[in-house]
Short mmCIF file of C-alpha atoms in Angstrom, two decimals:
data_model
loop_
_atom_site.label_atom_id
_atom_site.label_comp_id
_atom_site.label_asym_id
_atom_site.label_seq_id
_atom_site.Cartn_x
_atom_site.Cartn_y
_atom_site.Cartn_z
CA MET J 121 13.41 -26.43 -50.76
CA SER J 122 12.29 -28.93 -48.10
CA VAL J 123 9.32 -28.69 -46.23
CA VAL J 124 10.23 -27.11 -42.69
CA SER J 125 11.50 -24.35 -45.32
CA LYS J 126 8.27 -23.21 -46.62
CA LEU J 127 6.47 -22.96 -43.14
CA PRO J 128 4.96 -19.83 -42.23
CA THR J 129 7.37 -17.41 -40.60
CA LEU J 130 4.75 -17.42 -37.04
CA VAL J 131 4.37 -21.20 -36.98
CA ILE J 132 8.52 -20.79 -37.16
CA GLN J 133 8.70 -18.86 -34.04
CA LYS J 134 6.10 -20.60 -32.29
CA ILE J 135 8.16 -24.13 -32.91
CA VAL J 136 10.92 -22.07 -31.77
CA ASN J 137 9.80 -20.56 -28.95
CA ILE J 138 8.76 -23.91 -27.52
CA ALA J 139 12.18 -25.13 -28.49
CA ALA J 140 13.76 -22.41 -26.83
CA GLU J 141 11.67 -20.67 -23.83
CA SER J 142 12.72 -23.38 -21.26
CA ARG J 143 16.10 -23.59 -22.41
CA LEU J 144 17.49 -20.36 -22.41
CA ASP J 145 18.55 -20.92 -18.74
CA SER J 146 22.13 -21.14 -18.58
CA LEU J 147 25.17 -20.80 -21.30
CA THR J 148 25.07 -24.60 -21.74
CA ALA J 149 21.45 -24.98 -22.25
CA TRP J 150 21.66 -21.93 -24.77
CA ARG J 151 24.25 -23.71 -26.79
CA ASP J 152 22.12 -26.61 -27.13
CA VAL J 153 19.67 -24.09 -29.10
CA LEU J 154 21.83 -22.88 -31.79
CA PRO J 155 21.31 -25.49 -34.14
CA LEU J 156 17.99 -23.65 -35.16
CA LEU J 157 19.72 -20.69 -36.49
CA ALA J 158 21.50 -23.76 -38.89
CA VAL J 159 17.94 -25.01 -40.08
CA CYS J 160 18.01 -22.51 -43.46
CA SER J 161 17.78 -18.77 -43.70
CA ALA J 162 13.90 -19.05 -42.74
CA TRP J 163 14.24 -20.20 -39.74
CA ARG J 164 17.38 -18.58 -38.85
CA HIS J 165 15.14 -15.53 -39.38
CA ALA J 166 12.79 -16.34 -37.71
CA ALA J 167 14.82 -17.53 -34.42
CA LYS J 168 17.48 -15.13 -34.01
CA ALA J 169 15.44 -12.74 -31.95
CA MET J 170 14.75 -15.42 -29.52
CA VAL J 171 18.08 -17.26 -29.46
CA TYR J 172 19.70 -14.05 -28.83
CA SER J 173 17.12 -12.38 -26.45
CA ARG J 174 19.54 -13.72 -23.46
CA ALA J 175 23.55 -13.02 -22.68
CA PHE J 176 25.57 -15.07 -20.29
CA ILE J 177 28.51 -15.12 -18.92
CA GLU J 178 29.27 -17.65 -16.15
CA SER J 179 32.27 -18.86 -15.03
CA ALA J 180 34.33 -21.70 -16.82
CA GLU J 181 34.12 -25.00 -15.69
CA MET J 182 37.29 -25.59 -12.71
CA GLY J 183 39.59 -28.19 -12.07
CA VAL J 184 40.35 -31.21 -10.32
CA ALA J 185 37.70 -30.88 -7.35
CA GLY J 186 36.96 -27.41 -8.37
CA GLN J 187 39.15 -25.78 -5.63
CA ASP J 188 39.54 -22.30 -5.93
CA SER J 189 43.07 -20.23 -5.26
CA ILE J 190 44.21 -17.03 -5.72
CA ASP J 191 47.81 -17.91 -4.67
CA GLN J 192 48.53 -18.54 -8.00
CA PRO J 193 48.56 -16.31 -11.07
CA HIS J 194 45.29 -17.05 -13.37
CA LEU J 195 44.59 -16.17 -16.93
CA LEU J 196 41.58 -14.17 -16.93
CA ASP J 197 40.52 -14.91 -20.08
CA ASN J 198 40.27 -19.12 -19.73
CA ASN J 199 37.81 -18.05 -15.97
CA LEU J 200 35.05 -16.97 -17.96
CA VAL J 201 32.52 -18.27 -20.88
CA SER J 202 30.22 -16.07 -22.49
CA ASN J 203 28.16 -15.94 -25.45
CA PHE J 204 29.07 -11.88 -25.95
CA ASP J 205 31.63 -12.83 -28.76
CA ILE J 206 29.10 -14.83 -30.45
CA ILE J 207 26.43 -12.24 -30.34
CA VAL J 208 28.83 -9.63 -31.29
CA ALA J 209 30.03 -11.23 -34.19
CA THR J 210 26.55 -11.64 -35.64
CA ASN J 211 25.15 -8.10 -35.20
CA SER J 212 22.87 -9.57 -32.73
CA ALA J 213 23.01 -7.09 -29.85
CA GLY J 214 19.85 -5.06 -30.09
CA PHE J 215 17.85 -8.83 -29.81
CA VAL J 216 19.52 -8.95 -25.99
CA LYS J 217 16.48 -8.51 -23.46
CA SER J 218 18.47 -10.20 -20.77
CA ILE J 219 21.84 -10.47 -19.31
CA ALA J 220 23.24 -13.66 -16.32
CA ILE J 221 26.12 -12.96 -14.34
CA GLY J 222 26.85 -16.69 -12.77
CA ILE J 223 30.10 -16.18 -10.65
CA GLU J 224 31.35 -19.73 -8.55
CA THR J 225 35.20 -18.83 -7.72
CA PHE J 226 37.02 -15.25 -7.42
CA ALA J 227 38.90 -16.12 -10.02
CA CYS J 228 35.74 -15.74 -11.84
CA LEU J 229 34.68 -13.11 -9.94
CA GLN J 230 38.09 -11.24 -10.57
CA ALA J 231 38.07 -11.71 -14.21
CA LEU J 232 34.93 -10.36 -14.25
CA VAL J 233 35.52 -6.97 -13.04
CA CYS J 234 39.04 -6.59 -13.87
CA GLY J 235 39.20 -7.99 -16.96
CA LYS J 236 38.81 -6.43 -20.38
CA ASP J 237 36.74 -8.49 -22.96
CA LEU J 238 33.25 -7.98 -21.14
CA LYS J 239 33.99 -4.10 -21.44
CA HIS J 240 35.10 -4.57 -24.56
CA TYR J 241 32.35 -5.57 -25.60
CA LEU J 242 29.70 -3.52 -23.70
CA ARG J 243 31.10 -0.87 -25.44
CA VAL J 244 31.21 -1.67 -29.00
CA ASN J 245 27.76 -2.51 -29.38
CA SER J 246 24.29 -0.86 -28.19
CA TRP J 247 22.79 -2.93 -25.01
CA THR J 248 19.92 -0.49 -24.49
CA GLY J 249 17.46 -2.98 -25.08
CA VAL J 250 18.39 -5.06 -22.64
CA VAL J 251 15.71 -4.53 -19.57
CA SER J 252 16.51 -7.23 -17.48
CA LEU J 253 20.13 -8.35 -15.03
CA ASN J 254 20.12 -12.06 -13.37
CA ILE J 255 23.06 -12.11 -10.93
CA LYS J 256 24.27 -15.05 -8.67
CA LEU J 257 27.05 -14.96 -6.84
CA ALA J 258 28.18 -18.23 -5.31
CA VAL J 259 31.60 -17.68 -4.44
CA ARG J 260 33.32 -20.49 -1.98
CA ARG J 261 35.91 -20.24 0.28
CA ILE J 262 39.55 -18.79 -1.07
CA SER J 263 42.96 -19.94 0.74
CA TYR J 264 43.78 -19.05 3.65
CA ASN J 265 46.84 -17.71 2.91
CA ALA J 266 45.66 -15.17 0.19
CA ASP J 267 47.06 -11.81 0.34
CA PRO J 268 44.13 -9.79 2.03
CA ASN J 269 45.51 -7.19 -0.08
CA TYR J 270 45.13 -8.99 -3.08
CA ILE J 271 41.24 -8.77 -2.54
CA VAL J 272 41.19 -5.39 -1.57
CA ASN J 273 42.60 -4.52 -5.22
CA VAL J 274 40.17 -6.37 -6.56
CA SER J 275 37.23 -4.64 -4.55
CA GLN J 276 38.54 -1.29 -6.22
CA TYR J 277 37.46 -2.60 -9.52
CA LEU J 278 33.79 -3.63 -8.60
CA LYS J 279 33.13 0.54 -9.07
CA ARG J 280 34.10 0.91 -12.33
CA PHE J 281 32.65 -2.39 -13.49
CA CYS J 282 29.04 -1.10 -12.09
CA ASP J 283 29.49 2.05 -13.61
CA THR J 284 30.31 0.71 -16.73
CA MET J 285 26.93 -1.78 -16.47
CA ALA J 286 25.38 1.46 -16.11
CA GLU J 287 26.57 3.53 -18.81
CA ARG J 288 26.34 1.22 -21.32
CA VAL J 289 23.42 -1.48 -19.95
CA PRO J 290 20.89 1.79 -18.88
CA SER J 291 17.99 0.81 -19.47
CA ILE J 292 17.57 -2.24 -16.36
CA VAL J 293 14.19 -2.52 -14.89
CA ASP J 294 14.56 -6.10 -13.34
CA ILE J 295 16.99 -7.04 -10.99
CA ARG J 296 17.53 -10.25 -9.41
CA VAL J 297 20.46 -10.99 -7.28
CA SER J 298 21.43 -13.87 -5.49
CA VAL J 299 24.25 -13.75 -3.32
CA ARG J 300 24.97 -17.20 -1.41
CA SER J 301 28.76 -16.01 -0.22
CA LYS J 302 30.46 -14.99 2.86
CA LEU J 303 32.62 -12.97 1.37
CA GLN J 304 31.95 -9.44 1.88
CA ILE J 305 33.16 -8.39 -1.72
CA CYS J 306 30.03 -10.65 -3.34
CA THR J 307 27.66 -9.13 -1.11
CA ASP J 308 28.97 -5.51 -2.04
CA PHE J 309 28.85 -6.23 -5.87
CA GLY J 310 25.29 -7.05 -5.51
CA ARG J 311 24.57 -3.78 -3.53
CA LEU J 312 26.64 -2.00 -6.09
CA MET J 313 24.71 -3.46 -8.92
CA LEU J 314 20.75 -2.63 -7.46
CA GLU J 315 22.29 0.89 -6.41
CA MET J 316 23.33 1.66 -9.95
CA TYR J 317 20.01 0.94 -11.36
CA LEU J 318 17.07 1.38 -8.56
CA SER J 319 15.35 4.41 -9.20
CA GLN J 320 14.14 2.94 -12.38
CA LEU J 321 13.02 -0.59 -10.93
CA LYS J 322 10.06 -2.01 -11.37
CA SER J 323 10.98 -5.55 -10.07
CA LEU J 324 13.17 -6.69 -7.84
CA SER J 325 14.35 -9.52 -6.14
CA CYS J 326 16.90 -9.61 -3.56
CA SER J 327 18.11 -11.00 -0.02
CA THR J 328 18.01 -8.72 2.99
CA GLU J 329 22.17 -7.99 3.24
CA ILE J 330 21.44 -6.21 -0.43
CA LEU J 331 19.33 -4.09 0.80
CA GLU J 332 21.45 -2.73 3.64
CA GLY J 333 21.87 1.29 3.30
CA ILE J 334 18.42 1.36 1.41
CA VAL J 335 16.29 3.59 2.55
CA GLU J 336 13.29 3.58 0.55
CA LEU J 337 12.20 1.70 -2.60
CA PRO J 338 11.13 3.47 -5.98
CA SER J 339 7.20 4.06 -6.07
CA GLN J 340 6.83 2.17 -9.32
CA LEU J 341 7.76 -1.55 -8.59
CA THR J 342 5.27 -3.96 -9.22
CA LYS J 343 6.77 -6.95 -7.66
CA LEU J 344 9.18 -7.20 -4.91
CA SER J 345 10.80 -9.96 -3.67
CA ILE J 346 12.62 -10.78 -0.44
CA THR J 347 14.68 -13.13 1.25
CA PHE J 348 15.21 -12.79 4.61
CA VAL J 349 19.05 -14.08 5.91
CA THR J 350 19.59 -15.79 9.22
CA GLY J 351 21.05 -13.58 10.82
CA ASN J 352 21.05 -10.47 9.30
CA ARG J 353 18.87 -7.62 11.24
CA VAL J 354 19.01 -5.29 8.57
CA ASP J 355 16.22 -2.38 8.35
CA LEU J 356 14.40 -3.02 5.42
CA PRO J 357 13.60 0.27 3.05
CA LYS J 358 10.76 2.06 2.97
CA LEU J 359 7.96 1.93 0.85
CA GLY J 360 5.56 4.95 -0.19
CA VAL J 361 3.11 4.91 -2.70
CA CYS J 362 3.61 2.27 -5.14
CA ALA J 363 2.01 0.55 -7.59
CA LEU J 364 3.02 -3.23 -6.02
CA GLU J 365 1.26 -6.28 -7.71
CA VAL J 366 3.65 -9.07 -6.22
CA LEU J 367 4.95 -9.22 -2.84
CA GLU J 368 7.07 -12.05 -1.90
CA LEU J 369 8.50 -12.21 1.68
CA ILE J 370 10.62 -15.70 1.56
CA ASN J 371 11.91 -17.17 5.14
CA ALA J 372 10.53 -13.95 7.33
CA PRO J 373 11.02 -14.39 10.55
CA PRO J 374 7.59 -14.95 12.98
CA ASN J 375 7.43 -11.86 14.12
CA PHE J 376 8.10 -9.88 10.75
CA ASP J 377 5.51 -6.93 10.48
CA LEU J 378 4.52 -5.43 7.57
CA ILE J 379 4.17 -2.22 9.04
CA SER J 380 7.50 -2.42 8.88
CA LEU J 381 7.15 -1.48 5.40
CA ALA J 382 5.46 1.07 5.70
CA THR J 383 6.54 4.70 4.95
CA SER J 384 6.70 7.06 8.11
CA GLY J 385 4.11 9.81 6.83
CA LYS J 386 1.39 11.36 8.31
CA ASP J 387 -1.78 8.25 7.29
CA ASN J 388 1.23 5.46 6.60
CA ILE J 389 -0.83 4.50 3.36
CA ILE J 390 0.92 2.12 1.04
CA GLU J 391 -1.28 1.94 -2.37
CA PHE J 392 -1.33 -1.27 -4.40
CA SER J 393 -2.70 -2.63 -7.31
CA SER J 394 -4.16 -6.51 -7.18
CA LEU J 395 -1.70 -7.36 -4.79
CA LEU J 396 -0.89 -10.98 -3.75
CA ILE J 397 1.23 -11.02 -0.45
CA ASP J 398 3.34 -14.56 0.30
CA ILE J 399 5.16 -14.66 3.45
CA LEU J 400 5.53 -17.45 5.66
CA ASN J 401 4.20 -19.85 3.18
CA LYS J 402 0.84 -18.38 3.37
CA ARG J 403 -0.96 -16.25 0.38
CA ILE J 404 -3.00 -13.51 0.93
CA ALA J 405 -4.63 -12.10 -2.37
CA THR J 406 -6.60 -9.21 -2.66
CA SER J 407 -8.14 -7.48 -5.66
CA THR J 408 -7.87 -4.16 -3.49
CA LEU J 409 -7.04 -1.03 -4.49
CA GLY J 410 -5.50 -0.24 -1.60
CA ILE J 411 -4.37 -1.66 1.94
CA LYS J 412 -3.96 1.33 5.02
CA ILE J 413 -1.46 0.47 7.57
CA GLY J 414 -2.39 2.09 10.96
CA LYS J 415 -2.04 2.07 14.41
CA THR J 416 -3.81 -1.21 15.07
CA GLY J 417 -2.31 -3.03 12.27
CA LEU J 418 -2.92 -4.04 8.50
CA LEU J 419 -6.26 -3.54 7.27
CA ILE J 420 -6.74 -4.85 3.90
CA PHE J 421 -10.02 -2.85 1.90
CA VAL J 422 -11.92 -5.41 0.20
#
């Protein structure tokens, strides 16, 4: 038996955490961590929870110049790469705490919402331990001669896919949605996913366009990060009595007024706890228990 096999479990876990923590941000990086499971049975036992804590489904590498077209039929299974199959095969779904979805082409979006693979994996395992969902949509322009009806057909599958996610992955409390696409279907996807979990969220990070149509944010939110999109004039949802600890307003316009976030109640009071406001690159840190928004503006109780 080698020396590394005799190390205490806590020491092995510490080594694994240091080696894996900064590398679990993409599927490619995740694969680099897999050898930790092959050292020996002791390392496999100690490393399994960390290595399988994140599940990924991402766009596969595209062809020449990464061009995306929906003029030609696609083999759906060839457009996405994922570690769901390994997680399911090793009975490790119980270790997963976070799911990351990264889509860069319309073909991949089609494969995700219309395909059967991910839905199959979600149905054959329990994913109740997943608490975080990270969605990145960077779908580029599709071909000008693409049939518009084709896009409509794909959009019809969005609700079914989101329903399946909400049913099979019911415990999400942290959502991060990043949309870098001019396609409305991408915005709709992000907004639908947010609506599925909105009532139970404790942490939310998204852009203003994703918040369109949402009237009020949940009171249990502790972290809220909003990125303002240029040219997007969506009315922000209201905040009532809440437990926010961090409020980030990224690229907020110079004339943005925090009063616009206040629920229209008698006293317009928003309760915060150890709030950190990050707006226009100026941070306002406070250990106050409350912030009162009145007609005269923002009052911070010290």
